[in-house]
XYZ file of C-alpha atoms in Angstrom:
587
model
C 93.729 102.665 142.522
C 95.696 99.627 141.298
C 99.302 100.724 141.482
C 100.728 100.433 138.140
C 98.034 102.649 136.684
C 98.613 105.192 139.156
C 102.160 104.792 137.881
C 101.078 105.953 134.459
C 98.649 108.499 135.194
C 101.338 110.193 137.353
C 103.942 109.730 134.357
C 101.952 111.267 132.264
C 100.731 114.233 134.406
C 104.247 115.132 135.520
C 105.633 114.863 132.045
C 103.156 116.986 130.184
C 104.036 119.316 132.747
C 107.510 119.981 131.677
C 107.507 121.579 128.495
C 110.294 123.564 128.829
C 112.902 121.485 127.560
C 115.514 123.787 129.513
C 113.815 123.303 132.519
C 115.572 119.647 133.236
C 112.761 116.967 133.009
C 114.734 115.005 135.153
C 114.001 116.887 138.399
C 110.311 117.278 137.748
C 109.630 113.656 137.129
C 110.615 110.403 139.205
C 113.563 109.157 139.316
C 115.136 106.404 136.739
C 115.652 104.344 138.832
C 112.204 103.924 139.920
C 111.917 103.292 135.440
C 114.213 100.691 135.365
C 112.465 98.586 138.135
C 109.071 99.504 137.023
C 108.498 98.709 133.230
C 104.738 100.573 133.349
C 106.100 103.931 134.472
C 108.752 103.173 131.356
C 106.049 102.683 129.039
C 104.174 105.546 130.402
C 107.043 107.677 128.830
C 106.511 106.172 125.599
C 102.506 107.072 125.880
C 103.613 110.396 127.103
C 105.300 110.858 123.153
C 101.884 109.348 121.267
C 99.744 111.786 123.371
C 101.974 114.602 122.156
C 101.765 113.968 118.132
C 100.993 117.111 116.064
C 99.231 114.504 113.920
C 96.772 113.455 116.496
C 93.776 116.618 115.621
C 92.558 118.279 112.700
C 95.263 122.001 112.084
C 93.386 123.402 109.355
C 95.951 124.911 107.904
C 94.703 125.273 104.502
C 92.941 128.784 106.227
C 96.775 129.703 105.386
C 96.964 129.215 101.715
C 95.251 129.153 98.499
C 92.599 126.758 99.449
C 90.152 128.949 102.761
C 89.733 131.526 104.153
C 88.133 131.617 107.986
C 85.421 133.713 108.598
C 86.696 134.091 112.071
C 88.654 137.157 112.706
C 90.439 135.597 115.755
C 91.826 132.047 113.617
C 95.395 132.016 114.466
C 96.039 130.366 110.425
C 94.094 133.621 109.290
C 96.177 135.930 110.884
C 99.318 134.159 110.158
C 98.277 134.183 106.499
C 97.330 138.254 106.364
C 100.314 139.318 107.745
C 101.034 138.792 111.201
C 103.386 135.737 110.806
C 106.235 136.302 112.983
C 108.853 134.706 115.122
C 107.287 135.688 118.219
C 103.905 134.961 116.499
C 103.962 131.425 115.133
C 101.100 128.939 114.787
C 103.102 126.602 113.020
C 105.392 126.120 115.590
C 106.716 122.526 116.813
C 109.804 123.285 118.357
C 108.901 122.879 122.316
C 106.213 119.861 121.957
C 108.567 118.050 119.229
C 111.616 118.475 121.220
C 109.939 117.944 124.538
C 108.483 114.457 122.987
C 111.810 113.500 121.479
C 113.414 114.182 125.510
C 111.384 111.321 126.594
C 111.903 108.942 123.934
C 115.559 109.275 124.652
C 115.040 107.804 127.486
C 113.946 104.854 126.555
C 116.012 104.290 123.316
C 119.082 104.557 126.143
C 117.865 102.576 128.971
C 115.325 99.994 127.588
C 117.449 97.288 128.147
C 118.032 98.334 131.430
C 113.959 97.990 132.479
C 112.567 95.056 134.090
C 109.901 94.660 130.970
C 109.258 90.554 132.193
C 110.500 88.448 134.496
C 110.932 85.782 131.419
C 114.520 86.562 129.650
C 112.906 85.941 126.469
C 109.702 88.082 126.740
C 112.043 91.046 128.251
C 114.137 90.888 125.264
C 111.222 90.984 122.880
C 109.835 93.580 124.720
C 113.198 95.516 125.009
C 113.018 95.004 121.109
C 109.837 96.387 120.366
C 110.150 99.409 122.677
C 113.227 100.411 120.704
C 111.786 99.973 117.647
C 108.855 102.169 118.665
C 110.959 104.544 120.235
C 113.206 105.143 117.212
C 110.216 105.269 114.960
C 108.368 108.666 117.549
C 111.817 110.526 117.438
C 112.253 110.201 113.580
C 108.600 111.265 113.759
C 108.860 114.220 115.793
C 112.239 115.088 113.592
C 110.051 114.773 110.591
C 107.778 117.560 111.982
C 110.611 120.105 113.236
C 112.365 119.669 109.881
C 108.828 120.922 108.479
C 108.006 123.235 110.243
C 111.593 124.835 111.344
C 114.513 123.982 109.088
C 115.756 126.540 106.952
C 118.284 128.805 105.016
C 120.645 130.951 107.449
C 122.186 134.492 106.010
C 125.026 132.381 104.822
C 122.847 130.632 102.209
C 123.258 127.392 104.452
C 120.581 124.888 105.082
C 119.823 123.569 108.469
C 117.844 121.793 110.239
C 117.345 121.652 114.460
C 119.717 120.785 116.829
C 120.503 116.413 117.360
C 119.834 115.916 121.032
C 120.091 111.734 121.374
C 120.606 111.910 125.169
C 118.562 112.739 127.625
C 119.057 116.147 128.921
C 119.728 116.499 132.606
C 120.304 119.683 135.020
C 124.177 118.831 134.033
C 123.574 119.074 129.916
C 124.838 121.831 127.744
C 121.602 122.795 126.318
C 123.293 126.228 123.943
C 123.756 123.524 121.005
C 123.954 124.662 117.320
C 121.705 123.711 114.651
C 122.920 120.477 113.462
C 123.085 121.088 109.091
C 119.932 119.210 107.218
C 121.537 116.369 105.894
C 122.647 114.999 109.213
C 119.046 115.495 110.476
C 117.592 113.464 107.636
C 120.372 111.252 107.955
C 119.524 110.645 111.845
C 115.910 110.159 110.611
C 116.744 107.438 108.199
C 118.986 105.773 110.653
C 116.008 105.832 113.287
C 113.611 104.597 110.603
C 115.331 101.872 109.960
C 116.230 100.709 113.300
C 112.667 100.798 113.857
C 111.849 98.170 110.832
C 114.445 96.061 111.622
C 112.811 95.400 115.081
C 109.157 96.181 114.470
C 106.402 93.693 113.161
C 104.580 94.512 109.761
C 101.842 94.805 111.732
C 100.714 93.476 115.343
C 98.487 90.264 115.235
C 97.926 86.947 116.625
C 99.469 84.827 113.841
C 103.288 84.255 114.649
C 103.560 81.902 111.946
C 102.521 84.121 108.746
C 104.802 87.107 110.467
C 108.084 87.598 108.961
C 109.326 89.388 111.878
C 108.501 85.872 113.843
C 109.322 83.225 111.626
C 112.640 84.868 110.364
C 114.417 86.452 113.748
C 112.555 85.158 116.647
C 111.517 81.748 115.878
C 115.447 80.390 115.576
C 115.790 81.772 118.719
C 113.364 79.568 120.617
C 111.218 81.773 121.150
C 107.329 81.010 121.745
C 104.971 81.763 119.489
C 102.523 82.551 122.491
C 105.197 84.363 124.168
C 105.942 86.615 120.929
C 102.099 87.337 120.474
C 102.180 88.570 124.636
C 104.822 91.428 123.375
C 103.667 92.071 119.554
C 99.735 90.775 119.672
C 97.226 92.414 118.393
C 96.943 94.719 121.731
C 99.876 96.667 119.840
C 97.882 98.174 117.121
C 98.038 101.367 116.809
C 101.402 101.983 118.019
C 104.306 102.046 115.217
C 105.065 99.519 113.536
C 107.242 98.553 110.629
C 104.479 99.503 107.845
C 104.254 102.881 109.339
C 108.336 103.503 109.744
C 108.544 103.029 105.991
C 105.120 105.090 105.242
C 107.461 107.489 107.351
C 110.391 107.182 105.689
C 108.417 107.418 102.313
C 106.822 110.890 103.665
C 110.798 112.338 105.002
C 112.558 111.245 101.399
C 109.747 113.355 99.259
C 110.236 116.240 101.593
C 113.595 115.932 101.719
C 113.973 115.552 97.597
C 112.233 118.358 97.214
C 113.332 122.005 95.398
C 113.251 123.983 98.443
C 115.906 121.406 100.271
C 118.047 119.755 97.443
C 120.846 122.253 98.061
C 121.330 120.839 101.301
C 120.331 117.626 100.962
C 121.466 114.308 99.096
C 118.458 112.080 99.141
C 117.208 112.086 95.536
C 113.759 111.496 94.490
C 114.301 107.627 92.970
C 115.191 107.210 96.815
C 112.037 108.782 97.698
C 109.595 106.677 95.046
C 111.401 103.448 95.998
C 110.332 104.623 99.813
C 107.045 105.283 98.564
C 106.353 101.749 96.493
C 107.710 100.368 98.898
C 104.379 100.991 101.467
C 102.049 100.337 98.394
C 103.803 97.064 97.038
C 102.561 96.040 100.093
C 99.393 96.496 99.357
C 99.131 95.151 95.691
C 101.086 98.163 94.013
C 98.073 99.543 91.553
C 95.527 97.225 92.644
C 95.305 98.041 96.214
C 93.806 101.066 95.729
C 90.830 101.437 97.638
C 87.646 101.970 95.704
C 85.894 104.055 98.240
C 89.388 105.897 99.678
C 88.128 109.310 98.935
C 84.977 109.334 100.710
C 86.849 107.650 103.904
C 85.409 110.767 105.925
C 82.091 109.597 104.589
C 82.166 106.250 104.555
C 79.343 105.502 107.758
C 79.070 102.252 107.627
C 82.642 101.836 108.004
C 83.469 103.941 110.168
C 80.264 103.284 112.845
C 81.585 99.135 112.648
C 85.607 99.581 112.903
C 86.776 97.117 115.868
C 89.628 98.172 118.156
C 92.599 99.001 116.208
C 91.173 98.011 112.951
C 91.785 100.308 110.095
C 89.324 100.614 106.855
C 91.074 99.780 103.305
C 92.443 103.267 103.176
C 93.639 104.089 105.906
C 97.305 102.960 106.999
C 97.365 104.226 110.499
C 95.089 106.758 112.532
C 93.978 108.158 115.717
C 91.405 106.453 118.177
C 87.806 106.784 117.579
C 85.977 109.567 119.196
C 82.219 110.622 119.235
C 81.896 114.201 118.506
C 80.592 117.044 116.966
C 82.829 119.635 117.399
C 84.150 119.973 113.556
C 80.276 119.871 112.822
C 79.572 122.305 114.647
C 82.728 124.416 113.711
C 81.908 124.373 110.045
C 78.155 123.501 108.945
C 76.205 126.472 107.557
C 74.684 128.843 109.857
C 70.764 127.163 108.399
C 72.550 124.193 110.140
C 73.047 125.607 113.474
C 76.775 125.788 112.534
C 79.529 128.769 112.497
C 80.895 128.109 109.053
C 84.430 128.868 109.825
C 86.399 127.135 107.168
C 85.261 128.575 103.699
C 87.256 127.104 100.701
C 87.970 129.464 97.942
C 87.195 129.500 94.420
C 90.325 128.554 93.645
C 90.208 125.525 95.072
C 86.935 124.998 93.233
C 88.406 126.472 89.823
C 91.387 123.562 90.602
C 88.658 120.544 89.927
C 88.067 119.611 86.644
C 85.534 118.546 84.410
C 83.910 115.070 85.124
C 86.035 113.975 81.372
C 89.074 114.966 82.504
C 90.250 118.113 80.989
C 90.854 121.697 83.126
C 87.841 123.845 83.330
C 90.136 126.372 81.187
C 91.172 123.690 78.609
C 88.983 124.465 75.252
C 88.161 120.782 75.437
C 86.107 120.764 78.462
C 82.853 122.387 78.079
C 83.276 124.103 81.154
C 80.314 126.926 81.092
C 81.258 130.098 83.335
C 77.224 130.823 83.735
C 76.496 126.560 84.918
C 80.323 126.597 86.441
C 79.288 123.083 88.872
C 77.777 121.369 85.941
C 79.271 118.577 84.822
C 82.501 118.923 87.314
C 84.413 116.237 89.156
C 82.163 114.293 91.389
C 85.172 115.397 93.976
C 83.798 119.000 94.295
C 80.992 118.358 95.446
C 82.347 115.404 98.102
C 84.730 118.131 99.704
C 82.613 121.331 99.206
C 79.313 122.802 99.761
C 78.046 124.862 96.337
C 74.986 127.110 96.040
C 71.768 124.921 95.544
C 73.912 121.952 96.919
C 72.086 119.646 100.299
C 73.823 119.341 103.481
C 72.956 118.223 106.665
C 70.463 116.486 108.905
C 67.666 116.055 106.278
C 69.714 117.275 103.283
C 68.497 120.751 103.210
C 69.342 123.085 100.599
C 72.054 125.460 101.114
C 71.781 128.947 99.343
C 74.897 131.076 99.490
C 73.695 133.816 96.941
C 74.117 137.029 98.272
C 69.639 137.366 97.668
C 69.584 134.040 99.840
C 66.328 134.059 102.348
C 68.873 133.197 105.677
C 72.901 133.958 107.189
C 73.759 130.895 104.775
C 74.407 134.262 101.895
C 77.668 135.426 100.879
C 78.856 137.883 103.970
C 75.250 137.783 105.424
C 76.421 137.701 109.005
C 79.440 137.131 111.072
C 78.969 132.964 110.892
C 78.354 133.298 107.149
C 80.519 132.385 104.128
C 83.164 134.696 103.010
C 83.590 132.868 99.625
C 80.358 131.731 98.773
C 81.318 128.100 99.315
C 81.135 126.136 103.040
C 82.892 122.724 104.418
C 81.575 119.656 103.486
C 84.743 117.460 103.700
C 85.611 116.113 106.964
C 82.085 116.808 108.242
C 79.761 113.800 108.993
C 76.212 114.873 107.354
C 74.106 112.645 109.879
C 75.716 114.752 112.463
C 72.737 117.509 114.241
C 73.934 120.728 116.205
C 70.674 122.244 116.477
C 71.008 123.030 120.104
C 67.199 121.472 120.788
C 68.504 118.353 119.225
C 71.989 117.493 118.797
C 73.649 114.211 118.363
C 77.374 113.166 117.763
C 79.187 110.695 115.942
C 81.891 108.421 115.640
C 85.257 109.225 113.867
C 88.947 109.189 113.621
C 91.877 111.050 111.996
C 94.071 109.501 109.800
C 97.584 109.910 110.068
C 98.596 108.202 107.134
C 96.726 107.614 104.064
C 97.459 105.491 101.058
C 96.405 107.985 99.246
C 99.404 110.087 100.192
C 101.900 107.264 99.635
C 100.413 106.420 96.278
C 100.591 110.571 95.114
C 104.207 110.404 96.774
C 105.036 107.659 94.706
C 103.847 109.144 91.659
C 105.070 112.656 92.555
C 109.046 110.839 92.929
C 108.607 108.244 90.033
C 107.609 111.432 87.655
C 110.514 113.196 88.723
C 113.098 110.116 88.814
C 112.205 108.394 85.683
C 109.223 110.390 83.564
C 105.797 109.587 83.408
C 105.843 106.218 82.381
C 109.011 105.052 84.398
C 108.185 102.255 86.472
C 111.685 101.822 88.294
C 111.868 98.384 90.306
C 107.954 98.432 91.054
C 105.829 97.788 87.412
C 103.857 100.428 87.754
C 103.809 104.219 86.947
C 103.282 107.717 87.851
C 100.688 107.667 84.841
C 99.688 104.520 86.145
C 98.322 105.732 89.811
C 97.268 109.035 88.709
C 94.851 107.331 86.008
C 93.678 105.136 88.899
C 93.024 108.191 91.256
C 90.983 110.027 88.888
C 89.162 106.957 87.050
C 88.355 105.999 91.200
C 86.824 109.373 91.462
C 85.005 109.104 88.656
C 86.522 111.486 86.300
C 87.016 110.538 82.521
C 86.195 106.740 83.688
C 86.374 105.297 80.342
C 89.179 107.166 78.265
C 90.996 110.205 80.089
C 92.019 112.280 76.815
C 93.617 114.994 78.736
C 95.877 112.202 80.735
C 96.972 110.883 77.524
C 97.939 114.181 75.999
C 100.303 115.537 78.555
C 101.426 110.975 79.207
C 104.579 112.432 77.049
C 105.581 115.395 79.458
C 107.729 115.331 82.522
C 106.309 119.053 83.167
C 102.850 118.709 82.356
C 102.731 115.372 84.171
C 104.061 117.435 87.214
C 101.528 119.865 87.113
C 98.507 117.137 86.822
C 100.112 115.274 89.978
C 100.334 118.328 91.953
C 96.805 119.672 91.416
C 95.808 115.603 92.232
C 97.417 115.947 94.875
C 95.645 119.513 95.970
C 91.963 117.990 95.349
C 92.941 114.413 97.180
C 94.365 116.027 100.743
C 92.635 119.383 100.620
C 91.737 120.433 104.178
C 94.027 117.404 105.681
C 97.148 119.817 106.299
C 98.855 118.985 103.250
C 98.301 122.331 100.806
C 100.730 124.754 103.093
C 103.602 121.980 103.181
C 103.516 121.160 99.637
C 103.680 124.657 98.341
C 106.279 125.653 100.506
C 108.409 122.512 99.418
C 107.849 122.884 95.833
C 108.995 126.655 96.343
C 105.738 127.983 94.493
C 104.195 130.978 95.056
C 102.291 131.205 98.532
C 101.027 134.645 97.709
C 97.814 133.629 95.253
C 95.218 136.169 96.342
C 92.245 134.156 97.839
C 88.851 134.248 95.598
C 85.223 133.842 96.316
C 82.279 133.837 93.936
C 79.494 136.073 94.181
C 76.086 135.077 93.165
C 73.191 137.259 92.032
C 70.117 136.880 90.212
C 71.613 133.925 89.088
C 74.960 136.047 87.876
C 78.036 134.451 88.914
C 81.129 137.205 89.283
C 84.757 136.124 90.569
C 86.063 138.530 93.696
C 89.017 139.274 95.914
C 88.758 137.864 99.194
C 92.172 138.267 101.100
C 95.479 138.728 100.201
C 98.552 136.675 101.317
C 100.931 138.903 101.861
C 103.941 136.447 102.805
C 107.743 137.144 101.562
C 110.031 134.732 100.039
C 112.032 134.310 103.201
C 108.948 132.346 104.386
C 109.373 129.122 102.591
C 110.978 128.339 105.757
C 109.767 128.753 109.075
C 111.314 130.551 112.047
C 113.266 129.005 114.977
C 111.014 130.525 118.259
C 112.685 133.527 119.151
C 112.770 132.929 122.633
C 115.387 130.157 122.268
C 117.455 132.119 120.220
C 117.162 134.574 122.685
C 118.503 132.115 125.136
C 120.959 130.676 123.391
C 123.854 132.491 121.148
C 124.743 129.135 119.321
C 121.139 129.148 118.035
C 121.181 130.462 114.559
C 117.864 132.025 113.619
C 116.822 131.525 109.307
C 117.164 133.942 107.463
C 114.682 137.132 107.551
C 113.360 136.247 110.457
């Protein structure tokens, strides 16, 4: 085995091993000065933080809100959501893999210049350059997630966040460190973010002389422009780069802007559009909105002829392709050969509006309780599967009435729907799982869409300057929401219901919100978003129940969380471990 790869492959190995952050990394991997003289192992570190991102499969975690319900007993999200959620019993926890990644990354934002990257003083300085970069841009990453998923209100009242570690941690570190407050951790996020676009390429390609990054920095130097493309060519893409730092930096400032962290936090919510317009200025503000964006899951063609590295329209950075089958077979109906796990609720459902615009409970609408998917945003029926609607290999009809003919009926068997609705988002329909017969498919996961930066935008801009504030940018939060909807083909040619609430900070809020509930449903966005808007996680989950062609609204499972859960707990094995570790409160 060619040496340098065995160098990597044993990086890796040994460092996915030690997740114990207080079991010192440095004796279980090789030594640094074998990293300094080896650049491959070095850059095996970095790999070692990509491999570990939360973002990199499907969580599901909309089993743990209004949206689903699983119709598996054992789902970790279900029993988090019916009661069980705990500090010993967490499956939202990030602490060891975030804070293991972040270890690693240390590393490298301490010794890059120290590695032999190139024999050529100018290539090792470019490369020294863009390893930073990247390196600042995973640890604000991973700090985005623990501030998610673990920052939080102590009994004082005060807000913190996790503890800075910038160092790496040897056998000789202190490791009973307190929680550092919130506002320095978003602070040390910014700081990283921008470090990161001050050394990072829009994007990696073989065209040094239309790159900024090239043309303004490296080119006075004397540097090469085929020396510049051998560090930040197109063999980079995928890895961070300055567009992604500030889609990052967009995603920290709305979270950190938000109601549940403004007491302990300064970053206000202009800051937080301006982060936002800044990613879709990029892309033509308004205009670059792509057409398709919402089908991206179901978009074939596209996805069966992406190159290597290439991202569709929509998409601003994502995993790897894969061929699979697994979220297929996961989620199709039972008819399908499928378990039907994730089964959205009639909430969500209720939460789509009429194809002209208006709420199904606006008297406007002509929403009809006894035809309820008549006439309904084209959305619905894109991210869920409806009695009578086709699905699958061969577009076979699904019938989830409880007098259904087959284990597709409400509660039929243990693989059946618990809502009377089943997956469709997500799911490829050209995908088989009939055991005689199955086939797989290409796909990826997006880890950031534009659609998120372009609902961030108009989520900040709403709050910072009204609906029809347009701050440094020209364009609106009235402005992207019309395009959203009039893309998804709701009220295409006049939106009445936009226009009536246009005047309305409030009612503006609302409509942005629920956009941005039927836009990311099932993407790991619904849990977050309630939780940092402070609303109520405690909606009791609905089905429908359909008989004889009667349609009657039910109770499917209560959420009974407490308020002390808008923030999550710090694992209570650390705090075990260590007295400086303050635990939030109610935990």
């Amino acid at each position: 085995m060619n040496k340098k790869i065995f160098a990597i492959l044993l990086s890796i190995t040994l460092l996915a091993g030690c997740d114990d952050l207080f079991e010192p990394a440095i004796e279980n991997i090789l030594e640094k000065d074998f990293m300094y003289k080896d650049a491959t192992f070095a850059s095996g570190l970095l790999l070692n933080a990509y491999l570990r991102m939360p973002s990199n499969g499907w969580r599901h975690s909309d089993i743990a809100t209004d949206n689903a319900v699983s119709n598996d007993p054992a789902n970790n999200y279900r029993r988090m959501a019916t009661g069980q959620w705990s500090k010993d019993f967490n499956p939202m926890d990030e602490w060891r893999n975030s804070r293991s990644a972040i270890q690693y990354v240390n590393m490298i934002i301490n010794d890059a210049d120290k590695i032999e990257w190139a024999l050529d003083p100018l290539a090792k300085q470019l490369y020294v350059d863009r390893f930073k970069g990247e390196a600042h841009a995973l640890r604000a990453y991973f700090m985005i997630y623990l501030m998610q998923h673990h920052a939080g209100k102590i009994g004082s009242g005060q807000l913190l966040g996790i503890p800075i570690v910038t160092k790496f941690e040897d056998a000789n570190s202190d490791f009973n460190l307190p929680r550092n407050t919130f506002e320095e951790c978003m602070q040390l996020i910014y700081s990283d973010l921008n470090i990161a676009i001050s050394l990072l390429p829009v994007d990696y390609n073989v065209a040094p002389a239309s790159d900024p990054l090239y043309v303004g920095k490296y080119q006075p130097m004397g540097i090469p422009a085929t020396t510049y493309s051998r560090v930040f060519g197109e063999h980079g893409r995928g890895k961070m780069s300055r567009r992604i730092a500030e889609a990052l930096m967009a995603r920290a400032m709305l979270f950190a802007a938000s109601p549940a962290y403004t007491e302990g936090s300064s970053t206000t919510w202009e800051q937080a559009a301006n982060a936002a317009g800044t990613v879709i200025q990029r892309i033509g503000g308004i205009g670059g909105i792509d057409p398709t964006g919402h089908t991206w899951f179901a978009n074939t063609t596209a996805i069966n002829s992406l190159g290597a590295g290439q991202n569709p329209s929509e998409v601003l950075w994502r995993t790897a392709i894969e061929e699979s089958n697994t979220i297929e077979r996961d989620n199709l109906p039972p008819s399908l050969f499928g378990r039907g796990r994730i089964n959205p609720s009639q909430n969500l459902v209720d939460a789509f509006p009429m194809a002209n615009g208006y709420p199904i409970n606006h008297t406007a609408s002509g929403y009809n309780p006894n035809t309820p998917y008549l006439s309904r945003d084209p959305r619905l029926a894109r991210a869920v599967i409806i009695n009578n609607s086709q699905a699958g290999v061969g577009n076979r009809v699904i019938i989830t009435a409880v007098d259904g003919n087959n284990n597709n009926a409400l509660n039929r068997a243990e693989t059946s729907t618990r809502t009377g609705y089943y997956l469709r988002k997500l799911l490829r329909m050209d995908v088989n799982v009939d055991p005689a017969n199955s086939t797989i498919r290409k796909r990826y996961r997006p880890h950031i869409r534009y659609t998120e930066m372009y609902l961030s935008y108009a989520e900040a801009a709403n709050e910072a300057w009204g609906p029809d504030g347009t701050g440094t940018f020209g364009f609106s939060a009235y402005d992207v929401v019309r395009a959203i909807r009039r893309r998804a083909g709701v009220a295409v040619n006049a939106d009445p219901y936009l226009e009536s609430i246009r005047g309305s900070k409030e009612l503006m809020r609302e409509m942005i919100r629920n956009e941005r509930r039927l836009e990311l449903c099932f993407e790991d966005f619904r849990f977050w978003d309630l939780r940092r808007w402070k609303l109520s996680l405690t909606e009791t989950v609905k089905g429908v129940r359909i008989e004889s062609g009667v349609f009657t609204i039910f109770d499917v499972e209560t959420r009974p969380y407490l308020d002390y859960m808008y923030y999550g707990p710090i694992p209570n094995s650390e705090v075990l471990k260590f007295n400086a570790l303050i635990q939030n409160n109610g935990w």
